[in-house]
Coordinates of C-alpha atoms and ligand atoms in Angstrom, one line a residue:
Chain W
X1 CA 30.2 0.5 -5.0
X2 CA 27.0 -0.9 -3.6
X3 CA 26.1 -2.4 -6.9
X4 CA 29.5 -4.0 -7.2
X5 CA 29.1 -5.5 -3.8
X6 CA 25.7 -6.9 -4.6
X7 CA 27.1 -8.2 -7.9
X8 CA 29.9 -10.0 -6.0
X9 CA 27.5 -11.5 -3.5
X10 CA 25.3 -12.8 -6.3
X11 CA 28.2 -14.3 -8.2
X12 CA 29.9 -15.9 -5.2
X13 CA 27.6 -19.0 -4.9
X14 CA 27.7 -19.9 -8.7
X15 CA 31.5 -19.7 -8.5
X16 CA 31.7 -21.9 -5.5
X17 CA 29.3 -24.4 -7.1
X18 CA 31.4 -24.6 -10.2
X19 CA 34.5 -25.1 -8.1
X20 CA 32.9 -28.0 -6.3
X21 CA 31.8 -29.4 -9.6
X22 CA 35.3 -29.0 -11.0
X23 CA 36.9 -30.6 -8.0
X24 CA 34.5 -33.6 -7.9
X25 CA 35.0 -34.3 -11.6
X26 CA 38.8 -34.0 -11.4
X27 CA 39.8 -37.6 -11.4
X28 CA 36.6 -39.2 -12.7
X29 CA 35.7 -40.0 -16.2
X30 CA 32.0 -40.5 -15.8
X31 CA 30.5 -40.4 -19.2
X32 CA 27.3 -38.7 -18.1
X33 CA 28.9 -35.9 -16.1
X34 CA 31.2 -33.7 -18.0
X35 CA 33.8 -31.5 -16.4
X36 CA 33.3 -27.8 -16.4
X37 CA 35.8 -27.3 -19.1
X38 CA 34.2 -29.9 -21.5
X39 CA 30.8 -28.4 -20.9
X40 CA 32.0 -24.8 -21.5
X41 CA 33.6 -26.0 -24.7
X42 CA 30.5 -27.9 -25.8
X43 CA 28.4 -24.8 -24.9
X44 CA 30.4 -22.5 -27.1
X45 CA 30.6 -24.9 -30.0
X46 CA 26.9 -25.8 -29.8
X47 CA 25.2 -22.5 -29.2
X48 CA 27.4 -19.8 -30.7
X49 CA 26.7 -20.9 -34.2
X50 CA 23.7 -21.2 -36.5
X51 CA 21.8 -22.9 -33.7
X52 CA 21.0 -19.6 -32.3
X53 CA 19.1 -18.7 -35.4
X54 CA 17.7 -22.1 -36.1
X55 CA 16.7 -23.3 -32.6
X56 CA 17.2 -20.8 -29.8
X57 CA 15.7 -17.7 -31.2
X58 CA 12.6 -19.4 -32.6
X59 CA 12.0 -21.1 -29.2
X60 CA 12.4 -17.8 -27.4
X61 CA 10.1 -16.1 -30.0
X62 CA 7.4 -18.7 -29.4
X63 CA 7.8 -18.3 -25.7
X64 CA 7.5 -14.6 -25.8
X65 CA 4.5 -14.5 -28.1
X66 CA 2.7 -17.2 -26.0
X67 CA 3.5 -15.5 -22.7
X68 CA 2.6 -12.0 -23.8
X69 CA -0.6 -13.2 -25.4
X70 CA -1.5 -15.1 -22.2
X71 CA -0.9 -12.1 -20.1
X72 CA -2.9 -9.7 -22.3
X73 CA -5.8 -12.1 -22.7
X74 CA -5.7 -13.1 -19.1
X75 CA -5.7 -9.5 -17.8
X76 CA -8.4 -8.4 -20.3
X77 CA -10.7 -11.4 -19.5
X78 CA -9.9 -11.2 -15.8
X79 CA -11.0 -7.5 -15.7
X80 CA -14.2 -8.3 -17.4
X81 CA -15.1 -11.4 -15.4
X82 CA -13.9 -9.8 -12.1
X83 CA -16.1 -6.8 -12.6
X84 CA -19.3 -8.5 -13.6
X85 CA -20.8 -10.6 -10.8
X86 CA -23.0 -12.9 -12.8
X87 CA -20.2 -13.5 -15.3
X88 CA -18.1 -14.6 -12.4
X89 CA -20.6 -17.0 -11.0
X90 CA -21.2 -18.2 -14.5
X91 CA -17.6 -18.9 -15.4
X92 CA -16.1 -19.9 -12.1
X93 CA -16.6 -23.7 -12.1
X94 CA -15.5 -23.9 -15.8
X95 CA -12.4 -21.9 -15.1
X96 CA -11.5 -24.1 -12.2
X97 CA -11.9 -27.2 -14.4
X98 CA -9.7 -25.9 -17.1
X99 CA -7.1 -24.8 -14.7
X100 CA -7.0 -28.2 -13.2
X101 CA -6.1 -29.8 -16.5
X102 CA -2.3 -30.3 -16.7
X103 CA -1.4 -28.3 -19.9
X104 CA 1.0 -30.9 -21.4
X105 CA -2.0 -33.3 -22.1
X106 CA -3.3 -30.7 -24.4
X107 CA -0.3 -31.2 -26.7
X108 CA -1.5 -34.4 -28.4
X109 CA -5.0 -32.9 -28.8
X110 CA -3.8 -29.7 -30.3
X111 CA -1.4 -31.6 -32.5
X112 CA -4.4 -33.4 -34.0
X113 CA -6.4 -30.2 -34.3
X114 CA -3.7 -27.8 -35.5
X115 CA -0.9 -30.0 -36.9
X116 CA 2.7 -29.7 -35.8
X117 CA 3.0 -26.0 -36.3
X118 CA 4.4 -23.0 -34.6
X119 CA 1.0 -21.7 -33.8
X120 CA 0.2 -25.0 -32.1
X121 CA 3.2 -24.6 -29.8
X122 CA 2.2 -21.0 -29.1
X123 CA -1.4 -22.2 -28.3
X124 CA 0.0 -24.8 -25.9
X125 CA 2.0 -22.1 -24.1
X126 CA -1.0 -19.8 -24.0
X127 CA -3.4 -22.4 -22.8
X128 CA -1.1 -23.3 -19.9
X129 CA 0.1 -19.8 -18.9
X130 CA -3.2 -18.0 -19.0
X131 CA -4.7 -19.5 -15.9
X132 CA -2.6 -17.9 -13.1
X133 CA -2.9 -14.5 -14.8
X134 CA -6.7 -14.8 -15.4
X135 CA -7.6 -16.2 -12.0
X136 CA -5.3 -13.7 -10.1
X137 CA -6.7 -10.8 -12.1
X138 CA -10.3 -11.9 -11.2
X139 CA -9.3 -12.2 -7.6
X140 CA -7.5 -8.8 -7.6
X141 CA -10.5 -7.1 -9.2
X142 CA -12.9 -8.6 -6.7
X143 CA -10.7 -7.5 -3.8
X144 CA -10.8 -3.7 -4.6
X145 CA -11.3 -1.8 -1.4
X146 CA -14.9 -0.7 -1.1
X147 CA -14.1 2.8 0.3
X148 CA -11.7 3.4 -2.5
X149 CA -14.2 2.3 -5.0
X150 CA -16.9 4.6 -3.4
X151 CA -14.4 7.5 -3.5
X152 CA -13.8 6.9 -7.2
X153 CA -17.5 6.6 -7.8
X154 CA -18.4 9.9 -6.0
X155 CA -15.9 11.7 -8.1
X156 CA -17.4 10.4 -11.2
X157 CA -14.5 8.2 -12.1
X158 CA -16.1 5.5 -14.2
X159 CA -15.7 3.5 -17.4
X160 CA -12.2 3.3 -18.7
X161 CA -10.9 5.9 -16.2
X162 CA -12.0 3.5 -13.4
X163 CA -10.1 0.7 -15.0
X164 CA -7.0 2.8 -15.6
X165 CA -6.8 4.6 -12.3
X166 CA -8.5 2.2 -9.9
X167 CA -9.0 -1.4 -11.0
X168 CA -5.7 -2.1 -12.7
X169 CA -3.4 -0.6 -10.1
X170 CA -5.4 -2.0 -7.3
X171 CA -5.3 -5.5 -8.8
X172 CA -1.6 -4.9 -9.8
X173 CA 0.0 -6.9 -7.0
X174 CA -2.2 -9.9 -7.6
X175 CA -1.7 -9.7 -11.4
X176 CA 2.0 -9.5 -11.1
X177 CA 2.0 -12.6 -8.9
X178 CA 0.0 -14.3 -11.7
X179 CA 2.5 -13.1 -14.3
X180 CA 5.4 -14.6 -12.3
X181 CA 3.8 -18.0 -12.3
X182 CA 2.9 -17.6 -15.9
X183 CA 6.5 -17.1 -16.9
X184 CA 7.8 -20.2 -15.3
X185 CA 4.9 -22.3 -16.7
X186 CA 5.7 -20.8 -20.1
X187 CA 9.3 -21.9 -20.1
X188 CA 8.3 -25.5 -19.1
X189 CA 5.6 -25.6 -21.8
X190 CA 8.0 -24.2 -24.5
X191 CA 10.4 -27.1 -23.9
X192 CA 7.8 -29.8 -23.6
X193 CA 5.9 -28.7 -26.7
X194 CA 9.2 -29.0 -28.6
X195 CA 10.1 -32.4 -27.1
X196 CA 6.8 -33.9 -28.2
X197 CA 6.6 -32.7 -31.7
X198 CA 9.2 -30.8 -33.5
X199 CA 12.1 -30.7 -35.8
X200 CA 13.7 -27.7 -34.2
X201 CA 13.8 -25.7 -31.1
X202 CA 15.6 -25.9 -27.8
X203 CA 13.6 -28.8 -26.4
X204 CA 14.0 -30.8 -29.6
X205 CA 17.7 -30.2 -29.7
X206 CA 18.2 -31.3 -26.1
X207 CA 16.3 -34.5 -26.6
X208 CA 18.2 -35.0 -29.9
X209 CA 21.6 -34.7 -28.0
X210 CA 20.4 -37.1 -25.4
X211 CA 19.3 -39.7 -27.9
X212 CA 22.6 -39.5 -29.7
X213 CA 24.6 -39.6 -26.4
X214 CA 26.1 -36.2 -27.0
X215 CA 26.1 -35.7 -23.2
X216 CA 28.1 -32.5 -22.8
X217 CA 26.0 -30.9 -25.5
X218 CA 22.8 -32.1 -23.8
X219 CA 24.0 -30.5 -20.5
X220 CA 24.9 -27.3 -22.3
X221 CA 21.3 -27.1 -23.6
X222 CA 20.0 -27.4 -20.1
X223 CA 22.3 -24.5 -19.2
X224 CA 20.8 -22.4 -22.0
X225 CA 17.4 -23.1 -20.6
X226 CA 18.5 -22.1 -17.1
X227 CA 20.0 -18.9 -18.5
X228 CA 16.8 -18.0 -20.3
X229 CA 14.9 -18.6 -17.1
X230 CA 17.2 -16.4 -15.1
X231 CA 17.0 -13.7 -17.7
X232 CA 13.2 -13.8 -17.7
X233 CA 13.2 -13.6 -13.9
X234 CA 15.5 -10.6 -13.9
X235 CA 13.4 -8.8 -16.4
X236 CA 10.3 -9.6 -14.4
X237 CA 11.7 -8.4 -11.2
X238 CA 12.9 -5.2 -12.7
X239 CA 9.5 -4.5 -14.2
X240 CA 7.7 -5.5 -11.1
X241 CA 9.7 -3.2 -8.9
X242 CA 8.9 -0.4 -11.3
X243 CA 5.2 -1.0 -11.5
X244 CA 4.6 -1.9 -7.9
X245 CA 7.0 0.6 -6.2
X246 CA 4.1 2.0 -4.3
X247 CA 3.0 -1.4 -3.1
X248 CA 6.4 -2.4 -1.8
X249 CA 6.7 1.0 0.0
X250 CA 3.2 0.6 1.5
X251 CA 4.1 -2.9 2.7
X252 CA 7.3 -1.7 4.3
X253 CA 5.4 1.1 6.1
X254 CA 2.7 -1.4 7.3
X255 CA 5.3 -3.9 8.5
X256 CA 7.2 -1.2 10.4
X257 CA 4.0 -0.2 12.2
Chain A
X1 CA -30.4 26.7 31.5
X2 CA -32.6 25.4 28.6
X3 CA -32.0 27.1 25.3
X4 CA -34.9 29.0 23.9
X5 CA -35.5 26.6 21.0
X6 CA -38.4 24.3 20.9
X7 CA -37.3 20.7 20.1
X8 CA -38.6 19.5 16.8
X9 CA -39.0 15.8 16.4
X10 CA -38.6 15.8 12.6
X11 CA -36.0 17.7 10.7
X12 CA -36.7 21.2 9.4
X13 CA -38.1 21.2 5.9
X14 CA -38.4 24.0 3.4
X15 CA -41.1 24.9 0.9
X16 CA -40.6 23.2 -2.5
X17 CA -37.9 24.8 -4.6
X18 CA -36.0 26.3 -1.8
X19 CA -34.0 23.4 -0.6
X20 CA -30.6 22.4 -2.0
X21 CA -30.7 19.0 -0.5
X22 CA -33.9 17.2 0.6
X23 CA -34.0 14.0 2.5
X24 CA -37.5 12.7 2.4
X25 CA -38.6 9.7 4.6
X26 CA -35.3 7.9 4.0
X27 CA -35.2 4.4 5.4
X28 CA -32.4 1.9 4.9
X29 CA -32.5 -1.7 5.7
X30 CA -29.4 -3.9 5.0
X31 CA -30.2 -7.4 3.9
X32 CA -27.5 -9.6 5.2
X33 CA -27.0 -13.3 5.7
X34 CA -27.6 -12.8 9.4
X35 CA -31.0 -11.2 8.8
X36 CA -32.1 -7.7 8.1
X37 CA -30.5 -4.7 9.8
X38 CA -32.5 -1.5 9.9
X39 CA -29.8 1.1 9.9
X40 CA -32.0 4.2 9.4
X41 CA -35.8 4.2 10.1
X42 CA -37.2 7.4 8.9
X43 CA -35.3 10.6 8.3
X44 CA -36.7 13.9 6.8
X45 CA -34.9 17.2 6.6
X46 CA -33.8 19.9 4.2
X47 CA -30.6 21.9 3.7
X48 CA -30.9 25.2 2.0
X49 CA -28.2 26.2 -0.4
X50 CA -25.1 27.4 1.3
X51 CA -26.0 26.0 4.7
X52 CA -23.6 24.3 7.1
X53 CA -25.3 21.6 9.1
X54 CA -23.8 19.1 11.5
X55 CA -25.2 15.7 12.0
X56 CA -24.5 14.1 15.4
X57 CA -25.6 10.7 16.7
X58 CA -24.4 7.8 18.7
X59 CA -22.1 5.2 17.1
X60 CA -24.0 2.8 14.9
X61 CA -26.9 5.2 14.5
X62 CA -26.6 5.1 10.7
X63 CA -24.8 8.3 10.0
X64 CA -22.5 6.8 7.4
X65 CA -25.5 4.9 6.0
X66 CA -27.4 8.2 5.6
X67 CA -24.4 9.9 3.9
X68 CA -24.1 7.0 1.4
X69 CA -27.8 7.3 0.6
X70 CA -27.4 11.1 0.1
X71 CA -24.4 10.6 -2.1
X72 CA -26.2 8.1 -4.3
X73 CA -23.9 5.2 -3.3
X74 CA -26.7 3.3 -1.7
X75 CA -30.3 3.3 -2.8
X76 CA -32.6 4.0 0.2
X77 CA -35.1 1.2 1.0
X78 CA -37.9 3.8 1.3
X79 CA -38.0 7.5 0.7
X80 CA -35.8 9.6 -1.5
X81 CA -33.1 12.1 -1.7
X82 CA -33.4 15.2 -3.9
X83 CA -30.5 17.4 -4.9
X84 CA -31.7 20.7 -6.3
X85 CA -35.1 19.2 -6.9
X86 CA -33.8 16.2 -8.9
X87 CA -33.9 12.7 -7.4
X88 CA -30.5 11.3 -6.6
X89 CA -30.0 7.8 -8.2
X90 CA -26.3 7.8 -8.5
X91 CA -23.3 9.9 -7.3
X92 CA -24.2 13.5 -8.5
X93 CA -21.6 15.4 -10.3
X94 CA -21.5 18.4 -8.0
X95 CA -21.1 16.5 -4.7
X96 CA -18.0 15.5 -2.9
X97 CA -17.7 13.1 0.0
X98 CA -14.9 12.9 2.5
X99 CA -15.1 9.4 4.0
X100 CA -14.5 8.3 7.6
X101 CA -11.9 5.8 6.6
X102 CA -9.2 8.2 5.6
X103 CA -6.6 5.5 5.1
X104 CA -8.7 3.8 2.5
X105 CA -10.0 6.7 0.5
X106 CA -6.8 7.8 -1.2
X107 CA -5.2 6.0 -4.1
X108 CA -2.0 4.5 -2.6
X109 CA -0.4 4.2 -6.1
X110 CA -0.7 8.0 -6.7
X111 CA 1.2 10.8 -5.1
X112 CA -0.6 13.4 -3.0
X113 CA -0.8 15.8 -5.9
X114 CA -2.1 13.2 -8.3
X115 CA -4.7 12.2 -5.9
X116 CA -6.1 15.7 -5.6
X117 CA -5.8 16.2 -9.3
X118 CA -7.4 13.1 -10.5
X119 CA -11.1 14.1 -10.2
X120 CA -10.4 17.3 -12.0
X121 CA -8.5 15.6 -14.7
X122 CA -11.2 13.1 -15.1
X123 CA -13.7 15.9 -15.4
X124 CA -11.7 17.1 -18.4
X125 CA -10.4 20.3 -16.8
X126 CA -7.4 22.0 -18.5
X127 CA -3.9 21.6 -17.0
X128 CA -3.4 25.2 -16.0
X129 CA -6.7 25.5 -14.2
X130 CA -6.2 22.1 -12.5
X131 CA -2.7 23.1 -11.3
X132 CA -4.1 26.3 -9.8
X133 CA -6.9 24.6 -7.9
X134 CA -4.7 21.8 -6.7
X135 CA -2.1 24.2 -5.4
X136 CA -4.7 26.3 -3.7
X137 CA -6.4 23.3 -2.1
X138 CA -3.1 21.8 -0.8
X139 CA -2.0 25.1 0.5
X140 CA -5.4 25.6 2.3
X141 CA -4.9 22.3 4.2
X142 CA -1.3 23.1 4.9
X143 CA 0.1 20.3 2.8
X144 CA 1.8 22.2 0.0
X145 CA 5.2 20.9 1.1
X146 CA 4.4 17.2 0.4
X147 CA 2.9 17.0 -3.1
X148 CA 5.3 14.3 -4.2
X149 CA 4.8 12.0 -1.2
X150 CA 2.6 9.0 -1.4
X151 CA -0.4 9.0 1.0
X152 CA 1.0 6.1 3.0
X153 CA 4.1 8.1 3.8
X154 CA 1.9 10.6 5.7
X155 CA 0.3 10.5 9.1
X156 CA -3.4 9.7 9.5
X157 CA -4.2 13.4 10.0
X158 CA -2.3 14.4 6.9
X159 CA -4.0 11.7 4.9
X160 CA -7.4 13.1 5.9
X161 CA -6.2 16.6 4.9
X162 CA -5.3 15.3 1.5
X163 CA -8.8 13.9 1.2
X164 CA -10.2 17.2 2.2
X165 CA -8.0 19.0 -0.3
X166 CA -9.3 16.7 -3.0
X167 CA -12.9 17.5 -2.1
X168 CA -12.2 21.2 -1.9
X169 CA -10.3 21.3 -5.3
X170 CA -13.3 19.6 -6.8
X171 CA -15.4 22.7 -6.1
X172 CA -18.6 20.8 -5.2
X173 CA -21.9 22.5 -4.5
X174 CA -22.6 20.0 -1.8
X175 CA -19.9 18.7 0.5
X176 CA -20.5 15.7 2.7
X177 CA -18.0 14.9 5.4
X178 CA -18.1 11.7 7.5
X179 CA -16.3 12.3 10.8
X180 CA -13.3 13.6 9.0
X181 CA -11.3 14.7 12.0
X182 CA -11.5 11.5 14.1
X183 CA -7.8 10.7 13.5
X184 CA -6.5 14.2 13.9
X185 CA -4.7 15.7 16.9
X186 CA -6.5 18.5 18.8
X187 CA -4.4 21.4 17.4
X188 CA -4.8 20.3 13.8
X189 CA -8.4 19.6 14.4
X190 CA -9.0 23.1 15.5
X191 CA -7.2 24.4 12.4
X192 CA -9.2 22.1 10.2
X193 CA -12.5 23.2 11.7
X194 CA -11.7 26.8 10.9
X195 CA -10.5 25.7 7.5
X196 CA -13.9 24.1 6.8
X197 CA -15.7 27.2 7.8
X198 CA -13.4 29.3 5.7
X199 CA -13.8 27.1 2.7
X200 CA -17.6 27.0 3.3
X201 CA -17.8 30.7 3.2
X202 CA -15.5 31.2 0.3
X203 CA -17.1 28.6 -2.0
X204 CA -20.7 29.1 -0.7
X205 CA -20.9 25.3 -0.6
X206 CA -23.7 23.4 1.2
X207 CA -22.0 21.3 3.9
X208 CA -23.3 18.3 5.8
X209 CA -20.8 17.5 8.5
X210 CA -21.1 14.2 10.4
X211 CA -19.3 14.1 13.8
X212 CA -19.2 12.3 17.1
X213 CA -18.0 15.4 18.8
X214 CA -20.6 17.6 20.4
X215 CA -18.4 20.6 20.8
X216 CA -17.3 20.4 17.2
X217 CA -20.9 20.2 16.0
X218 CA -21.9 23.3 17.9
X219 CA -18.8 25.2 17.0
X220 CA -19.0 24.4 13.3
X221 CA -22.7 24.3 12.4
X222 CA -25.4 26.7 11.8
X223 CA -27.6 23.9 12.7
X224 CA -27.2 20.5 14.4
X225 CA -29.3 17.6 13.5
X226 CA -29.3 15.0 16.3
X227 CA -30.0 11.4 15.5
X228 CA -31.5 8.9 17.9
X229 CA -29.9 5.6 18.5
X230 CA -31.0 2.7 16.2
X231 CA -33.7 2.4 14.8
X232 CA -32.7 5.9 13.8
X233 CA -35.0 8.9 13.6
X234 CA -34.2 12.6 14.1
X235 CA -34.1 13.3 17.8
X236 CA -33.9 17.0 17.3
X237 CA -33.1 19.6 14.7
X238 CA -31.4 22.5 16.5
X239 CA -30.7 26.0 15.3
X240 CA -27.2 27.2 16.4
X241 CA -27.7 30.9 17.1
X242 CA -24.1 31.7 17.7
X243 CA -22.5 34.7 15.9
X244 CA -21.4 34.0 12.4
X245 CA -17.8 34.9 13.0
X246 CA -16.5 32.0 15.0
X247 CA -13.2 31.8 16.8
X248 CA -11.8 28.9 18.7
X249 CA -11.2 30.7 21.9
X250 CA -13.9 33.3 22.1
X251 CA -16.8 31.4 20.6
X252 CA -16.2 28.4 22.8
X253 CA -16.1 30.7 25.8
X254 CA -19.6 32.2 25.1
X255 CA -22.3 31.3 27.6
X256 CA -24.6 30.5 24.7
X257 CA -22.0 28.0 23.4
X258 CA -22.0 26.2 26.7
X259 CA -25.8 26.1 26.8
X260 CA -26.1 24.7 23.3
X261 CA -23.5 22.1 24.1
X262 CA -25.3 21.1 27.2
X263 CA -28.5 20.8 25.3
X264 CA -27.0 18.6 22.5
X265 CA -25.3 16.5 25.1
X266 CA -28.5 15.9 27.0
X267 CA -30.3 15.0 23.8
X268 CA -27.7 12.5 22.9
X269 CA -27.8 11.0 26.4
X270 CA -31.6 10.7 26.1
X271 CA -31.1 9.1 22.6
X272 CA -28.8 6.6 24.1
X273 CA -31.2 5.7 26.8
X274 CA -33.8 5.0 24.1
X275 CA -35.9 8.1 24.5
X276 CA -37.6 8.8 21.2
X277 CA -39.4 11.9 20.1
X278 CA -43.2 11.5 20.2
X279 CA -43.9 12.0 16.5
X280 CA -41.2 9.5 15.5
X281 CA -42.5 6.9 17.9
X282 CA -45.9 7.2 16.2
X283 CA -44.4 7.0 12.8
X284 CA -42.3 4.1 13.8
X285 CA -45.2 2.1 15.3
X286 CA -47.5 3.0 12.4
X287 CA -45.2 1.4 9.8
Ligands
ATP1 N1 -22.8 -2.8 4.6 C1 -23.5 -3.1 5.7 N2 -24.1 -4.3 5.8 C2 -24.9 -4.6 6.9 N3 -25.0 -3.7 7.9 C3 -24.4 -2.6 7.9 C4 -23.6 -2.2 6.8 N4 -23.1 -1.0 7.0 C5 -23.6 -0.6 8.2 N5 -24.4 -1.6 8.7 C6 -25.1 -1.5 10.0 O1 -25.9 -0.3 10.0 C7 -25.9 0.3 11.3 C8 -25.4 1.7 11.1 O2 -24.1 1.8 10.6 P1 -23.4 3.1 10.2 O3 -22.0 2.7 9.8 O4 -24.2 3.8 9.2 O5 -23.3 3.9 11.6 P2 -22.5 5.2 12.0 O6 -23.5 6.1 12.6 O7 -21.8 5.7 10.8 O8 -21.5 4.7 13.1 P3 -20.1 5.3 13.5 O9 -20.3 6.5 14.3 O10 -19.5 4.2 14.4 O11 -19.3 5.5 12.3 C9 -25.0 -0.5 12.1 O12 -25.7 -1.3 13.0 C10 -24.1 -1.3 11.2 O13 -23.8 -2.6 11.7
MG2 MG1 -19.8 6.0 10.4

């Protein structure tokens, strides 16, 4: 019952928005704004066919590989850099510099270096997504409570056990905040990398529709992107709640006090 | 009403080979951006195996600093700490520490039981033995009803009891406790004091117990080491000649208890007013 209610609440606003959209496109015949019905039709026609296999799935695949690689590399490197003081001092200015570079400008460079390949697109995604994960992990590792760290130390918890039982969970909230940013940057870069240089993929298809004035199809592509974003966000939230249950509970207790 | 003990200005030391824990001329200076802070000037004392000693001293007198030096978390600026004859350079295996900051010493992502179990698991102990020790320890501190709670769901006193259970389950040879009962209500405190003495007797563990509380130090210890105010030296190393069987009501009602308590109180007052034992003043000015 509670779930149903939550579901109803979540669905109410989209329904209202669609209704408004439907009402405002009732009498008009603006070429660039399709009615809900046309869009739905275009959506079904465009995406429930071979495009799923030829464009959507490859895009999602590249996105997943890029994002997962960025998270894994970012956390691993962040654990290392965050734990070793001289490494941190040594790398900090460089990391700040790389983070400041807007990732899309890397696309032409990487195109020259790697050609227009899938791996180039994955590298674009990784090179943009890694920074929030990496920098947040470093910050999280640095911020480990000194008393907790002393406790672990006196009980002989070192090496991998220290990472597993102390460092990773303690940096968890920060890491997850980095991952959240990483996901949205990833989606953006997936689209942009395909708009620049591609013959397939979601970004490519959307630009293609736009250039050939297939406006409802173009809009439907944007809807697909939105849906992918929402799906990613749901998966993220679900995972985060699981991993950081202790943290949310702790925060609640602290806020209540 | 002076007790019949002659005040010693350095701590009691034992002949070589008889001490479980030796603190030798330990000095600790913190180097900070705002200049150097001398937390501990010169401390020397020994604990023999199985002894229960209390360490009292005014706030800021470097009690926590000393404990960190003993547990190998901090390297002393001068002097050394020996455990069973071997110099301490890092946290020794058979030592457990209960920290002052109870709220920050348990892993908030682990349940109570997992917190107590982790050091044992990390030491490679088998599941059955682990379970037994954890159950016993939790029962001893009266927390066997909340093994599945998270530490932050418990009150401050309960959290500290979990930390004590963790130390007890670890079966250390030396147990260091840094004002463990500061956050605990009076009744629980009395229970925990008796618990510490029970555990101490049962395990034969050497205990160094830091406290603010004069009554507590006299009630618990076989010996009370009184620190001066900063720069810290030993004000007095006092033998507590109360009967070994202690009892919250009867022991505290003994005339000797009151005498000893008065004595410790006076020494701490003198320490606060900056009085320093003669030997230490010389040692201090000589350095
Ligand atoms: N990490 C540190 N860096 C610099 N100074 C420190 C540090 N830790 C402690 N001190 C200083 O050393 C002195 C002794 O501190 P310490 O915490 O050991 O005292 P304490 O006897 O445990 O006090 P309390 O009874 O309040 O716990 C204080 O002046 C304190 O400011
Ligand atoms: Mg202290």
